[in-house]
mmCIF file of C-alpha atoms and ligand atoms in Angstrom:
data_model
loop_
_atom_site.group_PDB
_atom_site.id
_atom_site.type_symbol
_atom_site.label_atom_id
_atom_site.label_comp_id
_atom_site.label_asym_id
_atom_site.label_seq_id
_atom_site.Cartn_x
_atom_site.Cartn_y
_atom_site.Cartn_z
ATOM 1 C CA MET A 105 -112.499 -5.423 42.899
ATOM 2 C CA ASN A 106 -110.837 -1.729 43.589
ATOM 3 C CA VAL A 107 -109.389 -0.840 46.813
ATOM 4 C CA LEU A 108 -108.373 3.035 48.148
ATOM 5 C CA ILE A 109 -106.634 3.373 50.815
ATOM 6 C CA LEU A 110 -106.484 6.923 52.387
ATOM 7 C CA ASN A 111 -103.833 6.755 55.704
ATOM 8 C CA GLY A 112 -105.567 10.281 57.810
ATOM 9 C CA SER A 113 -101.624 10.308 60.237
ATOM 10 C CA PRO A 114 -99.608 12.684 59.234
ATOM 11 C CA ARG A 115 -97.323 9.172 61.081
ATOM 12 C CA ARG A 116 -96.948 6.655 58.162
ATOM 13 C CA ASN A 117 -95.945 4.221 60.034
ATOM 14 C CA GLY A 118 -97.747 5.515 63.453
ATOM 15 C CA ILE A 119 -100.574 2.901 64.156
ATOM 16 C CA VAL A 120 -103.386 3.792 62.032
ATOM 17 C CA GLY A 121 -100.066 3.214 58.985
ATOM 18 C CA SER A 122 -99.774 -0.343 60.817
ATOM 19 C CA LEU A 123 -103.565 -1.477 60.234
ATOM 20 C CA LEU A 124 -103.815 0.402 56.873
ATOM 21 C CA LYS A 125 -100.524 -1.620 55.904
ATOM 22 C CA GLU A 126 -101.980 -4.359 57.029
ATOM 23 C CA ALA A 127 -105.931 -4.094 55.091
ATOM 24 C CA GLU A 128 -103.222 -3.280 51.951
ATOM 25 C CA GLN A 129 -102.041 -6.956 52.039
ATOM 26 C CA SER A 130 -104.711 -8.532 52.955
ATOM 27 C CA ALA A 131 -106.458 -6.728 49.821
ATOM 28 C CA CYS A 132 -103.640 -8.120 47.563
ATOM 29 C CA GLY A 133 -104.641 -9.800 44.984
ATOM 30 C CA HIS A 134 -107.163 -6.891 44.055
ATOM 31 C CA VAL A 135 -106.378 -3.206 43.004
ATOM 32 C CA VAL A 136 -105.168 -1.860 45.109
ATOM 33 C CA GLU A 137 -103.888 2.030 46.067
ATOM 34 C CA ARG A 138 -102.854 3.381 49.406
ATOM 35 C CA ILE A 139 -102.356 7.969 49.434
ATOM 36 C CA ASP A 140 -100.913 9.161 52.423
ATOM 37 C CA LEU A 141 -103.197 12.170 52.927
ATOM 38 C CA TYR A 142 -100.518 14.479 54.859
ATOM 39 C CA ASP A 143 -98.270 13.538 51.392
ATOM 40 C CA CYS A 144 -100.605 15.356 49.517
ATOM 41 C CA GLN A 145 -100.916 19.584 48.521
ATOM 42 C CA ILE A 146 -105.347 19.669 49.364
ATOM 43 C CA VAL A 147 -106.474 23.127 49.400
ATOM 44 C CA SER A 148 -109.125 23.885 52.169
ATOM 45 C CA CYS A 149 -112.457 24.131 50.800
ATOM 46 C CA SER A 150 -113.139 27.701 50.190
ATOM 47 C CA GLY A 151 -116.631 27.561 50.342
ATOM 48 C CA CYS A 152 -117.761 28.409 47.052
ATOM 49 C CA MET A 153 -120.786 26.075 46.809
ATOM 50 C CA ALA A 154 -120.469 25.611 42.722
ATOM 51 C CA CYS A 155 -119.317 21.869 42.699
ATOM 52 C CA ARG A 156 -122.977 21.431 43.747
ATOM 53 C CA THR A 157 -124.624 22.406 40.376
ATOM 54 C CA SER A 158 -121.275 21.161 38.282
ATOM 55 C CA GLY A 159 -120.187 18.149 40.031
ATOM 56 C CA ARG A 160 -115.850 19.613 40.545
ATOM 57 C CA CYS A 161 -113.796 22.034 42.506
ATOM 58 C CA SER A 162 -113.763 25.060 41.254
ATOM 59 C CA LEU A 163 -109.988 25.596 42.754
ATOM 60 C CA PRO A 164 -106.892 25.548 40.713
ATOM 61 C CA GLU A 165 -105.837 21.524 40.705
ATOM 62 C CA ASP A 166 -104.320 20.195 43.327
ATOM 63 C CA ASP A 167 -104.730 16.821 45.068
ATOM 64 C CA GLY A 168 -107.806 17.195 45.748
ATOM 65 C CA HIS A 169 -109.374 16.732 42.615
ATOM 66 C CA ARG A 170 -107.030 13.480 42.187
ATOM 67 C CA LEU A 171 -108.347 11.991 45.326
ATOM 68 C CA ALA A 172 -111.916 13.046 44.332
ATOM 69 C CA GLU A 173 -110.820 11.419 40.772
ATOM 70 C CA ARG A 174 -109.585 7.366 43.346
ATOM 71 C CA ILE A 175 -112.832 7.995 45.901
ATOM 72 C CA ALA A 176 -115.556 7.919 42.851
ATOM 73 C CA THR A 177 -113.396 4.543 41.236
ATOM 74 C CA ALA A 178 -112.751 2.372 44.124
ATOM 75 C CA ASP A 179 -115.622 -0.479 45.158
ATOM 76 C CA LEU A 180 -114.482 -0.827 49.013
ATOM 77 C CA LEU A 181 -112.530 2.676 50.733
ATOM 78 C CA VAL A 182 -110.266 1.823 54.064
ATOM 79 C CA ILE A 183 -110.239 5.061 56.224
ATOM 80 C CA GLY A 184 -107.710 5.380 58.597
ATOM 81 C CA THR A 185 -107.653 8.588 61.156
ATOM 82 C CA PRO A 186 -106.268 9.453 64.221
ATOM 83 C CA THR A 187 -108.426 10.944 67.202
ATOM 84 C CA TYR A 188 -107.663 15.071 67.282
ATOM 85 C CA TRP A 189 -109.587 16.797 70.025
ATOM 86 C CA GLY A 190 -112.379 13.038 69.950
ATOM 87 C CA ASN A 191 -112.357 14.150 65.658
ATOM 88 C CA MET A 192 -110.632 12.798 62.461
ATOM 89 C CA SER A 193 -107.731 14.725 61.588
ATOM 90 C CA ALA A 194 -107.325 17.987 60.087
ATOM 91 C CA LYS A 195 -106.541 16.241 56.720
ATOM 92 C CA LEU A 196 -108.578 14.037 56.445
ATOM 93 C CA LYS A 197 -111.145 16.344 56.406
ATOM 94 C CA CYS A 198 -110.439 18.814 54.541
ATOM 95 C CA LEU A 199 -110.280 15.799 51.840
ATOM 96 C CA PHE A 200 -114.242 15.660 52.538
ATOM 97 C CA ASP A 201 -114.014 19.296 52.428
ATOM 98 C CA ARG A 202 -113.054 19.296 48.319
ATOM 99 C CA THR A 203 -114.749 16.100 47.983
ATOM 100 C CA VAL A 204 -118.130 16.760 48.769
ATOM 101 C CA PRO A 205 -120.199 15.976 45.424
ATOM 102 C CA VAL A 206 -117.976 12.582 44.760
ATOM 103 C CA PHE A 207 -120.547 11.756 47.895
ATOM 104 C CA MET A 208 -123.015 13.608 47.521
ATOM 105 C CA GLY A 209 -125.615 15.411 45.347
ATOM 106 C CA GLU A 210 -128.519 17.653 46.363
ATOM 107 C CA ASN A 211 -132.143 18.139 46.386
ATOM 108 C CA ARG A 212 -133.772 21.094 45.257
ATOM 109 C CA MET A 213 -134.877 21.193 49.001
ATOM 110 C CA GLY A 214 -131.093 20.704 50.305
ATOM 111 C CA ILE A 215 -131.769 17.258 50.505
ATOM 112 C CA PRO A 216 -129.146 15.172 49.966
ATOM 113 C CA GLN A 217 -128.299 12.769 47.784
ATOM 114 C CA PRO A 218 -126.149 9.761 47.589
ATOM 115 C CA ARG A 219 -123.692 8.931 45.340
ATOM 116 C CA ARG A 220 -121.437 6.025 46.289
ATOM 117 C CA LYS A 221 -124.689 3.549 46.770
ATOM 118 C CA GLY A 222 -123.161 0.137 46.736
ATOM 119 C CA CYS A 223 -119.285 0.488 48.498
ATOM 120 C CA ARG A 224 -118.031 -0.743 51.483
ATOM 121 C CA ALA A 225 -116.266 1.012 54.176
ATOM 122 C CA ILE A 226 -114.250 0.104 57.247
ATOM 123 C CA VAL A 227 -113.290 3.208 59.632
ATOM 124 C CA VAL A 228 -110.130 2.808 61.071
ATOM 125 C CA THR A 229 -109.669 4.732 64.929
ATOM 126 C CA THR A 230 -106.734 5.058 67.354
ATOM 127 C CA CYS A 231 -106.642 7.422 70.219
ATOM 128 C CA THR A 232 -104.465 7.345 73.606
ATOM 129 C CA THR A 233 -107.821 7.455 75.493
ATOM 130 C CA PRO A 234 -107.801 3.376 76.524
ATOM 131 C CA TRP A 235 -110.852 0.894 76.635
ATOM 132 C CA PRO A 236 -114.073 1.677 77.534
ATOM 133 C CA PHE A 237 -113.367 5.124 77.628
ATOM 134 C CA ASN A 238 -112.178 5.602 73.981
ATOM 135 C CA ILE A 239 -116.143 4.561 73.959
ATOM 136 C CA LEU A 240 -117.629 6.009 76.949
ATOM 137 C CA PHE A 241 -116.271 9.784 76.695
ATOM 138 C CA ARG A 242 -116.670 9.911 73.168
ATOM 139 C CA GLN A 243 -112.875 9.391 71.376
ATOM 140 C CA SER A 244 -111.800 6.872 69.275
ATOM 141 C CA SER A 245 -115.825 6.626 68.727
ATOM 142 C CA GLY A 246 -116.327 10.260 69.092
ATOM 143 C CA ALA A 247 -113.518 10.203 64.843
ATOM 144 C CA ALA A 248 -115.142 7.244 63.767
ATOM 145 C CA LYS A 249 -118.692 8.834 64.783
ATOM 146 C CA ARG A 250 -117.544 12.121 62.106
ATOM 147 C CA VAL A 251 -116.599 9.838 59.337
ATOM 148 C CA LYS A 252 -119.089 7.633 59.218
ATOM 149 C CA GLU A 253 -121.033 10.553 59.258
ATOM 150 C CA VAL A 254 -120.359 11.216 56.302
ATOM 151 C CA LEU A 255 -119.275 8.179 54.794
ATOM 152 C CA ARG A 256 -123.210 6.704 55.853
ATOM 153 C CA THR A 257 -124.679 10.313 53.116
ATOM 154 C CA ALA A 258 -122.603 8.614 50.250
ATOM 155 C CA GLY A 259 -124.627 5.131 50.953
ATOM 156 C CA TYR A 260 -121.423 3.022 51.472
ATOM 157 C CA ARG A 261 -122.334 0.233 54.011
ATOM 158 C CA MET A 262 -119.835 0.242 56.505
ATOM 159 C CA ARG A 263 -117.234 -1.474 58.815
ATOM 160 C CA SER A 264 -115.062 0.252 61.710
ATOM 161 C CA LEU A 265 -112.105 -0.176 63.457
ATOM 162 C CA GLN A 266 -111.574 1.109 67.386
ATOM 163 C CA VAL A 267 -107.822 0.931 69.145
ATOM 164 C CA GLY A 268 -108.081 2.611 71.823
ATOM 165 C CA GLY A 269 -104.832 2.674 74.680
ATOM 166 C CA THR A 270 -102.309 3.206 71.818
ATOM 167 C CA LYS A 271 -100.002 5.771 73.941
ATOM 168 C CA PRO A 272 -97.135 2.235 75.675
ATOM 169 C CA MET A 273 -97.345 0.385 71.837
ATOM 170 C CA HIS A 274 -94.513 2.895 70.381
ATOM 171 C CA GLY A 275 -96.791 2.522 66.769
ATOM 172 C CA GLN A 276 -96.739 -1.187 67.038
ATOM 173 C CA ALA A 277 -100.705 -2.185 66.700
ATOM 174 C CA PRO A 278 -101.611 -5.463 68.963
ATOM 175 C CA GLU A 279 -102.631 -8.035 67.487
ATOM 176 C CA GLN A 280 -105.717 -9.239 67.976
ATOM 177 C CA ALA A 281 -106.456 -6.276 65.919
ATOM 178 C CA ILE A 282 -103.781 -6.754 63.036
ATOM 179 C CA ARG A 283 -105.998 -9.906 63.219
ATOM 180 C CA LYS A 284 -109.617 -7.700 63.052
ATOM 181 C CA MET A 285 -107.923 -5.547 60.079
ATOM 182 C CA ARG A 286 -107.699 -8.798 57.999
ATOM 183 C CA ARG A 287 -111.175 -10.473 58.953
ATOM 184 C CA LEU A 288 -113.366 -6.836 57.884
ATOM 185 C CA VAL A 289 -110.529 -6.462 54.631
ATOM 186 C CA LYS A 290 -111.978 -10.431 53.692
ATOM 187 C CA LYS A 291 -115.846 -9.827 54.644
ATOM 188 C CA SER A 292 -116.406 -6.760 52.392
ATOM 189 C CA LEU A 293 -114.087 -7.725 49.416
ATOM 190 C CA LYS A 294 -116.780 -11.034 50.006
ATOM 191 C CA LYS A 295 -118.958 -9.750 50.342
ATOM 192 C CA GLU A 296 -118.085 -6.910 46.618
ATOM 193 C CA THR A 297 -117.385 -9.815 44.698
ATOM 194 C CA ASN A 298 -120.677 -11.593 45.615
ATOM 195 C CA ASN A 299 -122.485 -9.227 44.632
ATOM 196 C CA GLY A 300 -120.939 -7.599 41.603
HETATM 197 C C1 LIG C 114 -102.581 16.713 67.485
HETATM 198 C C2 LIG C 114 -103.056 15.534 68.432
HETATM 199 C C3 LIG C 114 -104.738 16.213 69.554
HETATM 200 C C4 LIG C 114 -105.494 14.499 69.569
HETATM 201 N N1 LIG C 114 -106.572 14.740 70.593
HETATM 202 C C5 LIG C 114 -106.500 13.286 70.879
HETATM 203 C C6 LIG C 114 -107.771 13.023 71.450
HETATM 204 O O1 LIG C 114 -108.947 14.021 71.436
HETATM 205 N N2 LIG C 114 -107.969 11.873 72.625
HETATM 206 C C7 LIG C 114 -107.506 11.111 71.874
HETATM 207 O O2 LIG C 114 -107.623 9.977 72.824
HETATM 208 N N3 LIG C 114 -105.523 10.830 71.776
HETATM 209 C C8 LIG C 114 -106.025 11.705 70.910
HETATM 210 N N4 LIG C 114 -104.818 12.378 70.141
HETATM 211 C C9 LIG C 114 -103.673 10.545 70.430
HETATM 212 C C10 LIG C 114 -103.549 9.773 69.093
HETATM 213 O O3 LIG C 114 -104.490 10.066 68.843
HETATM 214 C C11 LIG C 114 -102.892 9.291 69.024
HETATM 215 O O4 LIG C 114 -101.394 9.298 69.663
HETATM 216 C C12 LIG C 114 -103.150 7.880 68.207
HETATM 217 O O5 LIG C 114 -102.882 7.206 67.839
HETATM 218 C C13 LIG C 114 -102.210 8.278 66.730
HETATM 219 O O6 LIG C 114 -102.677 7.582 65.551
HETATM 220 P P1 LIG C 114 -101.124 7.345 64.895
HETATM 221 O O7 LIG C 114 -99.867 6.650 65.029
HETATM 222 O O8 LIG C 114 -101.757 6.629 63.722
HETATM 223 O O9 LIG C 114 -100.869 7.939 64.513
HETATM 224 C C14 LIG C 114 -103.895 13.184 69.758
HETATM 225 C C15 LIG C 114 -102.938 13.734 68.784
HETATM 226 C C16 LIG C 114 -102.299 15.076 69.021
HETATM 227 C C17 LIG C 114 -101.014 14.944 67.873
#
C-alpha cells in the first residue's frame, strides 16, 4: 500500500508531528512517505478555475503540483494539523485549494463528483483547549470537521484522532493518543489489504 503522511503543522516535532512519526513507524512494511507541508513551496490558488476543466493547476510548477501527484497515488492518507482559530492550518488549506481536481470533479450542474472513492484517510488534529471543551467549542473537532469535509467530498473513508489540552505536553503526545494512532494505522492498512 502507498501511505502518504502530510504534516500540516509548522512544528515538525510538535504534537501533530510526533503522532505522525508514530503513524510512519506503524506503517512499516508499506511504501510510506512523509511530507512536512511547511517545508514546501505552495503558492496560493488564484481561483482561475482552469483546473476544473484541465484537471491540472495552471500556476507555474511548484510543490503543489508534486503533492497533487503524490495524493493521487496514495491508498492511505494520514493528515495532521494543529487547530488554528478552530480550523486547519493555513498551509494545509492552501494545499487543498491547489489540489481540487485530485479530490473531485464536477458534473454539468457544478455538483462535486468524488475522485478518491475507496481510499482511506486518518485525520489528526490537536489544540490547546482541553477536553471536553475542545469538542464542545468546536476547536480540535472544528479543525477535524473542515479537513473531513474535503476528504468526504473526495470519497475517502475516514478515521480520526483528536488531542486537546496540548499546552502542558511540551511536544510529547500522550501515550493514549500514541496507542490510538497505532491502532488506526493498523486498521486502515488491514482493510486496504483485505479489499485489495
Ligand atoms: C496561530 C495559532 C492559532 C491557534 N488557534 C487555536 C484555537 O483556535 N484553539 C485552540 O484550542 N488552540 C489553538 N492554537 C494552539 C494549537 O492548536 C496547539 O498549540 C497545537 O497543539 C499545536 O500543535 P503542534 O504541537 O503539533 O504544532 C493555536 C495556535 C496558533 C499558533
